Amino acid sequence: MSVWTFLMGQEQVVEQLQRAASADQPNHAWLFTGPPGSGRSNAARAFAAALLCDRERLDERGCGECRACRTALAGSHADITNVTTEKVTISIDEARELVRKAQDKPSTGRWRVIIVEDADRMQERSTNVLLKAIEEPPPRTVWLLCAPSPGDVLVTIRSRCRAVNLRLPPVKDVADLLVRRDGIDPALAEAAARAAQSHIGVAKRLATDGGARDRRNQIVRLPLDLKTVSGAMKAAADLVKLAEAEALSSFEQRDAQEKSALLATLGAPETGTLPPAIRGQVKRLEDDQTRRAKRSKNDYFDRALTDLTSFYRDVLMLQVSSGRDLVNEPLRPELEAFARRGTPEGTLVRIEAINKVRDRIVNTNVAPLLAIEAMAVSLLPEKDYTA
């Protein structure tokens, strides 16, 4: 099973990266772009693994079986620096540390690989610190930057990177992956893939966690009960509570899986005290998980609001008789009744209100509850603005 196996619906990207991994001198800087759920970070990690693969034959790089591939995918390879941030932006000091790290020679592999998962969170000053390092990198360093779109990074950086453009895979491909990789029942896999709107990570969680499905269903149904201002306040509080519960549940499950995978990769004993070297790596992983949890909570608010948007998206599809499949097909009777009570223009206004709050939560320090309360009131039908 190669490192490329689970990059679903990205055939052109896989071909591009395979060719580069087989080259004697791959491009020194890459920019991975695509919408959330398209697999930007997964593609970057797979490419890093292929660059460091132990196989001698160039056409076998990225085997997924050697120690280099396994540790690269597990996040424990000594020559890979993977950068995320728990803050709204990556600071200039963090950027300077990356530049210093990029000067280090590889310790075991052919390349020193720097993966920046949140390149879009770098302000201009921080990005300028990286510019010279990317313009004139050390001979054995490869930069892999990830962002939602090319416009999210400065043009001076963008122009020096090889572009890798990912797309959301079709619902069918995501469902097939869940069946093949995770043994999910086909009907449940398709329902989860559709509800996740092809976001592979979210689809897996919905398919394997009944609690996550219940929480999403409650969020999607919130507009059905929006009738009064007091009801809107309660709906906002419920949405925040559901998003926080989903975040906590996800962190616990993911952290346990990552720790188990790391211990297996390092050959840790099943019982007894861990050797000091392994304890150090486990401690670093736990510290990274703690920082990630702080950063990721806003991402779960964003996901909850994305699910809420899917309700109004379906309403709009019905109002304009588009004939497209609904994201929330099990709610079709309620969606049809809701659509008859409004207009496409009104639905678009509500979608825009949700998107504004998503932007504020992700990019500012606004209190989520206050922002979502204001949004919930704006979702009320105008005639129902009563206490």
CSV table of C-alpha atoms in Angstrom, one decimal, residues 37-372:
chain,number,residue,atom,x,y,z
A,37,GLY,CA,-11.3,18.6,3.2
A,38,SER,CA,-9.5,18.2,-0.1
A,39,GLY,CA,-6.5,16.7,1.6
A,40,ARG,CA,-3.8,19.5,1.3
A,41,SER,CA,-1.9,18.4,4.4
A,42,ASN,CA,-2.3,14.7,3.6
A,43,ALA,CA,-0.9,15.3,0.1
A,44,ALA,CA,2.1,17.2,1.6
A,45,ARG,CA,2.8,14.4,4.1
A,46,ALA,CA,2.6,11.8,1.4
A,47,PHE,CA,5.0,13.7,-0.8
A,48,ALA,CA,7.4,14.2,2.1
A,49,ALA,CA,7.3,10.4,2.7
A,50,ALA,CA,8.0,9.7,-0.9
A,51,LEU,CA,10.9,12.1,-0.9
A,52,LEU,CA,12.4,10.3,2.1
A,53,CYS,CA,11.5,6.8,1.0
A,54,ASP,CA,14.2,4.2,1.6
A,55,ARG,CA,13.7,2.5,-1.8
A,56,GLU,CA,16.6,2.9,-4.1
A,57,ARG,CA,14.6,2.6,-7.3
A,58,LEU,CA,13.2,5.9,-8.2
A,59,ASP,CA,10.0,4.5,-9.5
A,60,GLU,CA,9.3,2.8,-6.2
A,61,ARG,CA,9.6,6.0,-4.0
A,62,GLY,CA,6.6,6.3,-1.7
A,63,CYS,CA,6.3,2.6,-1.1
A,64,GLY,CA,4.4,3.1,2.2
A,65,GLU,CA,6.1,0.1,3.7
A,66,CYS,CA,9.7,1.2,4.6
A,67,ARG,CA,10.6,2.8,7.9
A,68,ALA,CA,11.0,6.2,6.4
A,69,CYS,CA,7.6,6.1,4.8
A,70,ARG,CA,5.9,4.9,8.0
A,71,THR,CA,7.6,7.4,10.3
A,72,ALA,CA,6.9,10.2,7.8
A,73,LEU,CA,3.2,9.5,7.7
A,74,ALA,CA,3.1,9.0,11.5
A,75,GLY,CA,4.7,12.5,12.0
A,76,SER,CA,7.8,11.1,13.7
A,77,HIS,CA,10.5,11.3,11.0
A,78,ALA,CA,13.5,13.2,12.2
A,79,ASP,CA,14.0,15.1,8.9
A,80,ILE,CA,10.4,16.4,8.7
A,81,THR,CA,9.3,19.6,10.5
A,82,ASN,CA,5.5,19.9,10.5
A,83,VAL,CA,4.3,23.3,11.5
A,84,THR,CA,0.7,24.2,12.6
A,85,THR,CA,-0.3,27.1,14.9
A,86,GLU,CA,-2.8,27.4,17.7
A,87,LYS,CA,-3.0,31.1,17.1
A,88,VAL,CA,-4.8,33.2,14.4
A,89,THR,CA,-1.4,33.9,12.8
A,90,ILE,CA,2.1,32.4,12.7
A,91,SER,CA,4.4,34.9,14.4
A,92,ILE,CA,7.6,36.4,13.0
A,93,ASP,CA,9.6,34.6,15.7
A,94,GLU,CA,8.1,31.3,14.6
A,95,ALA,CA,9.0,32.1,11.0
A,96,ARG,CA,12.6,32.9,12.0
A,97,GLU,CA,12.8,29.5,13.8
A,98,LEU,CA,11.6,27.8,10.6
A,99,VAL,CA,14.4,29.5,8.6
A,100,ARG,CA,16.9,28.4,11.2
A,101,LYS,CA,15.6,24.8,11.1
A,102,ALA,CA,15.8,24.8,7.3
A,103,GLN,CA,19.5,25.3,7.5
A,104,ASP,CA,20.0,22.0,9.3
A,105,LYS,CA,21.3,19.1,7.2
A,106,PRO,CA,19.2,16.0,7.0
A,107,SER,CA,20.0,13.6,9.8
A,108,THR,CA,19.0,10.3,8.2
A,109,GLY,CA,17.3,10.9,4.8
A,110,ARG,CA,18.1,12.7,1.6
A,111,TRP,CA,16.1,15.8,2.4
A,112,ARG,CA,15.2,18.2,5.1
A,113,VAL,CA,11.4,18.8,4.6
A,114,ILE,CA,9.5,21.7,6.2
A,115,ILE,CA,5.7,21.4,6.0
A,116,VAL,CA,3.8,24.6,6.9
A,117,GLU,CA,0.1,23.5,7.1
A,118,ASP,CA,-1.2,27.0,7.8
A,119,ALA,CA,0.8,29.2,5.3
A,120,ASP,CA,-2.4,31.3,4.9
A,121,ARG,CA,-2.0,32.3,8.6
A,122,MET,CA,1.3,34.1,8.0
A,123,GLN,CA,1.1,37.9,7.9
A,124,GLU,CA,3.3,39.8,5.5
A,125,ARG,CA,6.1,40.4,8.0
A,126,SER,CA,6.3,36.7,8.8
A,127,THR,CA,6.2,35.7,5.2
A,128,ASN,CA,8.9,38.1,4.2
A,129,VAL,CA,11.2,36.3,6.8
A,130,LEU,CA,10.7,33.1,4.8
A,131,LEU,CA,11.1,34.7,1.4
A,132,LYS,CA,15.0,34.6,1.2
A,133,ALA,CA,15.1,31.1,2.6
A,134,ILE,CA,12.7,30.0,-0.1
A,135,GLU,CA,14.5,32.0,-2.8
A,136,GLU,CA,17.9,30.6,-1.9
A,137,PRO,CA,17.3,27.4,0.1
A,138,PRO,CA,20.0,25.1,1.4
A,139,PRO,CA,20.7,22.4,-1.3
A,140,ARG,CA,18.9,19.6,0.7
A,141,THR,CA,15.9,21.4,2.0
A,142,VAL,CA,12.3,21.2,0.5
A,143,TRP,CA,9.5,23.6,1.6
A,144,LEU,CA,5.9,22.4,1.4
A,145,LEU,CA,3.4,25.1,2.1
A,146,CYS,CA,-0.4,24.5,2.4
A,147,ALA,CA,-3.2,27.1,2.0
A,148,PRO,CA,-6.8,27.2,0.9
A,149,SER,CA,-6.0,29.1,-2.3
A,150,PRO,CA,-3.0,30.7,-4.0
A,151,GLY,CA,-4.4,34.1,-3.2
A,152,ASP,CA,-4.0,33.3,0.5
A,153,VAL,CA,-0.2,33.7,0.3
A,154,LEU,CA,1.9,36.6,-0.8
A,155,VAL,CA,2.6,36.7,-4.6
A,156,THR,CA,6.4,36.8,-3.8
A,157,ILE,CA,6.1,33.4,-2.1
A,158,ARG,CA,3.6,32.0,-4.6
A,159,SER,CA,5.7,32.8,-7.6
A,160,ARG,CA,8.6,30.8,-6.2
A,161,CYS,CA,6.6,27.6,-5.5
A,162,ARG,CA,5.5,24.8,-7.7
A,163,ALA,CA,1.7,24.7,-7.5
A,164,VAL,CA,-0.3,21.6,-6.4
A,165,ASN,CA,-4.0,22.2,-6.8
A,166,LEU,CA,-6.3,19.8,-5.1
A,167,ARG,CA,-10.1,19.5,-5.4
A,168,LEU,CA,-12.9,18.0,-3.3
A,169,PRO,CA,-13.3,14.5,-4.4
A,170,PRO,CA,-16.8,13.3,-5.6
A,171,VAL,CA,-19.2,11.9,-3.0
A,172,LYS,CA,-18.9,8.5,-4.6
A,173,ASP,CA,-15.1,8.4,-4.3
A,174,VAL,CA,-15.3,9.4,-0.6
A,175,ALA,CA,-17.9,6.7,0.1
A,176,ASP,CA,-15.8,4.1,-1.8
A,177,LEU,CA,-12.8,5.1,0.4
A,178,LEU,CA,-14.7,4.6,3.6
A,179,VAL,CA,-15.9,1.2,2.5
A,180,ARG,CA,-12.5,0.0,1.3
A,181,ARG,CA,-10.3,1.5,3.9
A,182,ASP,CA,-12.5,1.5,7.0
A,183,GLY,CA,-15.0,-1.3,6.3
A,184,ILE,CA,-18.0,1.1,6.6
A,185,ASP,CA,-21.4,-0.2,5.4
A,186,PRO,CA,-21.9,1.2,1.8
A,187,ALA,CA,-25.2,3.0,2.6
A,188,LEU,CA,-23.8,4.6,5.8
A,189,ALA,CA,-20.6,5.6,3.9
A,190,GLU,CA,-22.6,7.3,1.2
A,191,ALA,CA,-24.8,9.2,3.7
A,192,ALA,CA,-21.7,10.3,5.6
A,193,ALA,CA,-19.9,11.4,2.5
A,194,ARG,CA,-22.9,13.4,1.4
A,195,ALA,CA,-23.4,15.0,4.8
A,196,ALA,CA,-19.7,15.9,5.0
A,197,GLN,CA,-19.9,17.5,1.5
A,198,SER,CA,-16.9,15.3,0.4
A,199,HIS,CA,-14.7,16.3,3.4
A,200,ILE,CA,-12.9,13.0,3.9
A,201,GLY,CA,-12.0,13.5,7.5
A,202,VAL,CA,-15.5,14.6,8.5
A,203,ALA,CA,-17.1,11.8,6.5
A,204,LYS,CA,-15.1,9.2,8.4
A,205,ARG,CA,-16.0,10.7,11.7
A,206,LEU,CA,-19.7,10.8,10.8
A,207,ALA,CA,-19.6,7.2,9.6
A,208,THR,CA,-17.8,5.9,12.7
A,209,ASP,CA,-19.2,8.0,15.5
A,210,GLY,CA,-23.0,7.9,16.2
A,211,GLY,CA,-22.6,10.9,18.6
A,212,ALA,CA,-21.1,13.0,15.8
A,213,ARG,CA,-24.0,12.2,13.5
A,214,ASP,CA,-26.5,13.1,16.3
A,215,ARG,CA,-24.7,16.4,17.0
A,216,ARG,CA,-24.7,17.3,13.3
A,217,ASN,CA,-28.3,16.4,12.9
A,218,GLN,CA,-29.2,18.7,15.8
A,219,ILE,CA,-27.3,21.6,14.3
A,220,VAL,CA,-28.9,21.2,10.8
A,221,ARG,CA,-32.3,21.1,12.3
A,222,LEU,CA,-31.8,24.4,14.3
A,223,PRO,CA,-33.5,26.6,11.7
A,224,LEU,CA,-36.7,24.7,11.9
A,225,ASP,CA,-37.2,26.0,15.4
A,226,LEU,CA,-36.1,29.6,14.9
A,227,LYS,CA,-39.3,31.6,15.6
A,228,THR,CA,-38.6,34.2,18.3
A,229,VAL,CA,-35.6,36.2,19.6
A,230,SER,CA,-35.5,34.1,22.8
A,231,GLY,CA,-35.6,31.0,20.7
A,232,ALA,CA,-32.7,32.3,18.6
A,233,MET,CA,-30.7,32.9,21.8
A,234,LYS,CA,-31.3,29.3,22.8
A,235,ALA,CA,-30.4,28.0,19.4
A,236,ALA,CA,-27.1,29.9,19.5
A,237,ALA,CA,-26.3,28.5,22.9
A,238,ASP,CA,-27.2,25.0,21.7
A,239,LEU,CA,-25.0,25.4,18.6
A,240,VAL,CA,-22.0,26.5,20.7
A,241,LYS,CA,-22.5,23.6,23.1
A,242,LEU,CA,-22.8,21.1,20.2
A,243,ALA,CA,-19.6,22.4,18.5
A,244,GLU,CA,-17.6,22.3,21.8
A,245,ALA,CA,-18.9,18.7,22.5
A,246,GLU,CA,-17.8,17.7,19.0
A,247,ALA,CA,-14.4,19.2,19.4
A,248,LEU,CA,-13.8,17.5,22.8
A,249,SER,CA,-14.9,14.1,21.4
A,250,SER,CA,-12.8,14.5,18.3
A,251,PHE,CA,-9.7,15.5,20.2
A,252,GLU,CA,-9.9,12.5,22.6
A,253,GLN,CA,-10.4,10.0,19.8
A,254,ARG,CA,-7.7,11.5,17.5
A,255,ASP,CA,-5.1,12.0,20.2
A,256,ALA,CA,-5.5,8.4,21.3
A,257,GLN,CA,-5.1,7.1,17.8
A,258,GLU,CA,-2.0,9.2,17.1
A,259,LYS,CA,-0.3,8.1,20.3
A,260,SER,CA,-1.1,4.5,19.6
A,261,ALA,CA,0.3,4.8,16.0
A,262,LEU,CA,3.5,6.5,17.3
A,263,LEU,CA,4.1,3.9,19.9
A,264,ALA,CA,3.7,1.1,17.3
A,265,THR,CA,6.0,2.9,14.8
A,266,LEU,CA,8.7,3.3,17.5
A,267,GLY,CA,8.4,-0.4,18.6
A,268,ALA,CA,7.4,0.6,22.1
A,269,PRO,CA,6.9,-2.3,24.6
A,270,GLU,CA,3.2,-3.2,25.2
A,271,THR,CA,3.7,-3.1,29.0
A,272,GLY,CA,6.1,-1.5,31.5
A,273,THR,CA,7.9,1.8,31.5
A,274,LEU,CA,8.8,3.4,28.2
A,275,PRO,CA,12.5,3.9,27.4
A,276,PRO,CA,13.6,7.6,27.8
A,277,ALA,CA,14.0,8.2,24.1
A,278,ILE,CA,10.4,7.0,23.4
A,279,ARG,CA,9.1,9.0,26.4
A,280,GLY,CA,10.6,12.1,24.9
A,281,GLN,CA,8.9,11.6,21.5
A,282,VAL,CA,5.6,10.8,23.2
A,283,LYS,CA,5.9,14.0,25.3
A,284,ARG,CA,6.5,16.1,22.2
A,285,LEU,CA,3.4,14.5,20.6
A,286,GLU,CA,1.3,15.3,23.6
A,287,ASP,CA,2.5,18.9,23.7
A,288,ASP,CA,1.7,19.3,20.0
A,289,GLN,CA,-1.8,17.8,20.6
A,290,THR,CA,-2.4,20.3,23.4
A,291,ARG,CA,-1.4,23.3,21.2
A,292,ARG,CA,-3.5,21.9,18.3
A,293,ALA,CA,-6.6,21.6,20.5
A,294,LYS,CA,-6.4,25.3,21.4
A,295,ARG,CA,-6.1,26.2,17.7
A,296,SER,CA,-8.7,23.7,16.4
A,297,LYS,CA,-11.6,24.7,18.6
A,298,ASN,CA,-12.5,27.6,16.2
A,299,ASP,CA,-12.3,25.1,13.3
A,300,TYR,CA,-15.1,23.1,15.0
A,301,PHE,CA,-17.2,26.2,15.2
A,302,ASP,CA,-16.5,26.7,11.5
A,303,ARG,CA,-17.6,23.2,10.8
A,304,ALA,CA,-20.8,23.6,12.8
A,305,LEU,CA,-21.6,26.7,10.8
A,306,THR,CA,-20.8,24.9,7.6
A,307,ASP,CA,-23.3,22.2,8.5
A,308,LEU,CA,-25.8,25.0,9.3
A,309,THR,CA,-25.2,26.5,5.9
A,310,SER,CA,-25.9,23.2,4.2
A,311,PHE,CA,-29.5,23.5,5.5
A,312,TYR,CA,-30.0,26.9,3.7
A,313,ARG,CA,-28.1,25.6,0.7
A,314,ASP,CA,-30.6,22.8,0.3
A,315,VAL,CA,-33.5,25.3,0.8
A,316,LEU,CA,-32.1,27.4,-2.0
A,317,MET,CA,-31.7,24.4,-4.3
A,318,LEU,CA,-35.4,23.6,-3.8
A,319,GLN,CA,-36.5,27.3,-4.2
A,320,VAL,CA,-34.8,27.6,-7.6
A,321,SER,CA,-35.7,24.0,-8.6
A,322,SER,CA,-32.1,23.2,-9.5
A,323,GLY,CA,-32.6,19.4,-9.5
A,324,ARG,CA,-29.3,18.9,-7.7
A,325,ASP,CA,-29.0,16.4,-4.9
A,326,LEU,CA,-29.6,17.6,-1.4
A,327,VAL,CA,-26.9,17.4,1.2
A,328,ASN,CA,-29.5,16.7,3.9
A,329,GLU,CA,-31.7,14.3,2.0
A,330,PRO,CA,-33.4,12.8,5.1
A,331,LEU,CA,-34.8,16.2,5.9
A,332,ARG,CA,-36.4,16.7,2.4
A,333,PRO,CA,-40.0,17.1,3.7
A,334,GLU,CA,-39.1,19.7,6.3
A,335,LEU,CA,-36.8,21.5,3.8
A,336,GLU,CA,-39.5,21.6,1.2
A,337,ALA,CA,-42.0,23.1,3.7
A,338,PHE,CA,-39.4,25.6,4.8
A,339,ALA,CA,-38.5,26.6,1.2
A,340,ARG,CA,-42.2,27.4,0.5
A,341,ARG,CA,-42.3,29.9,3.3
A,342,GLY,CA,-39.4,32.0,1.9
A,343,THR,CA,-37.7,33.4,-1.2
A,344,PRO,CA,-34.3,32.6,-2.8
A,345,GLU,CA,-33.2,36.2,-2.0
A,346,GLY,CA,-34.0,35.8,1.7
A,347,THR,CA,-32.2,32.5,1.8
A,348,LEU,CA,-29.1,34.0,0.2
A,349,VAL,CA,-29.1,36.8,2.8
A,350,ARG,CA,-29.1,34.1,5.6
A,351,ILE,CA,-26.3,32.2,3.9
A,352,GLU,CA,-24.2,35.4,3.8
A,353,ALA,CA,-25.0,36.1,7.5
A,354,ILE,CA,-23.6,32.7,8.4
A,355,ASN,CA,-20.5,33.2,6.2
A,356,LYS,CA,-19.7,36.5,7.9
A,357,VAL,CA,-19.8,34.9,11.3
A,358,ARG,CA,-17.5,32.1,10.0
A,359,ASP,CA,-15.0,34.7,8.9
A,360,ARG,CA,-15.2,36.6,12.2
A,361,ILE,CA,-14.7,33.5,14.3
A,362,VAL,CA,-11.7,32.2,12.3
A,363,ASN,CA,-9.9,35.5,11.7
A,364,THR,CA,-10.6,37.6,14.8
A,365,ASN,CA,-10.8,37.1,18.6
A,366,VAL,CA,-14.6,37.6,18.7
A,367,ALA,CA,-16.4,35.5,21.4
A,368,PRO,CA,-18.1,32.7,19.5
A,369,LEU,CA,-21.3,32.8,21.6
A,370,LEU,CA,-21.8,36.5,21.0
A,371,ALA,CA,-21.2,36.3,17.3
A,372,ILE,CA,-23.5,33.3,16.9
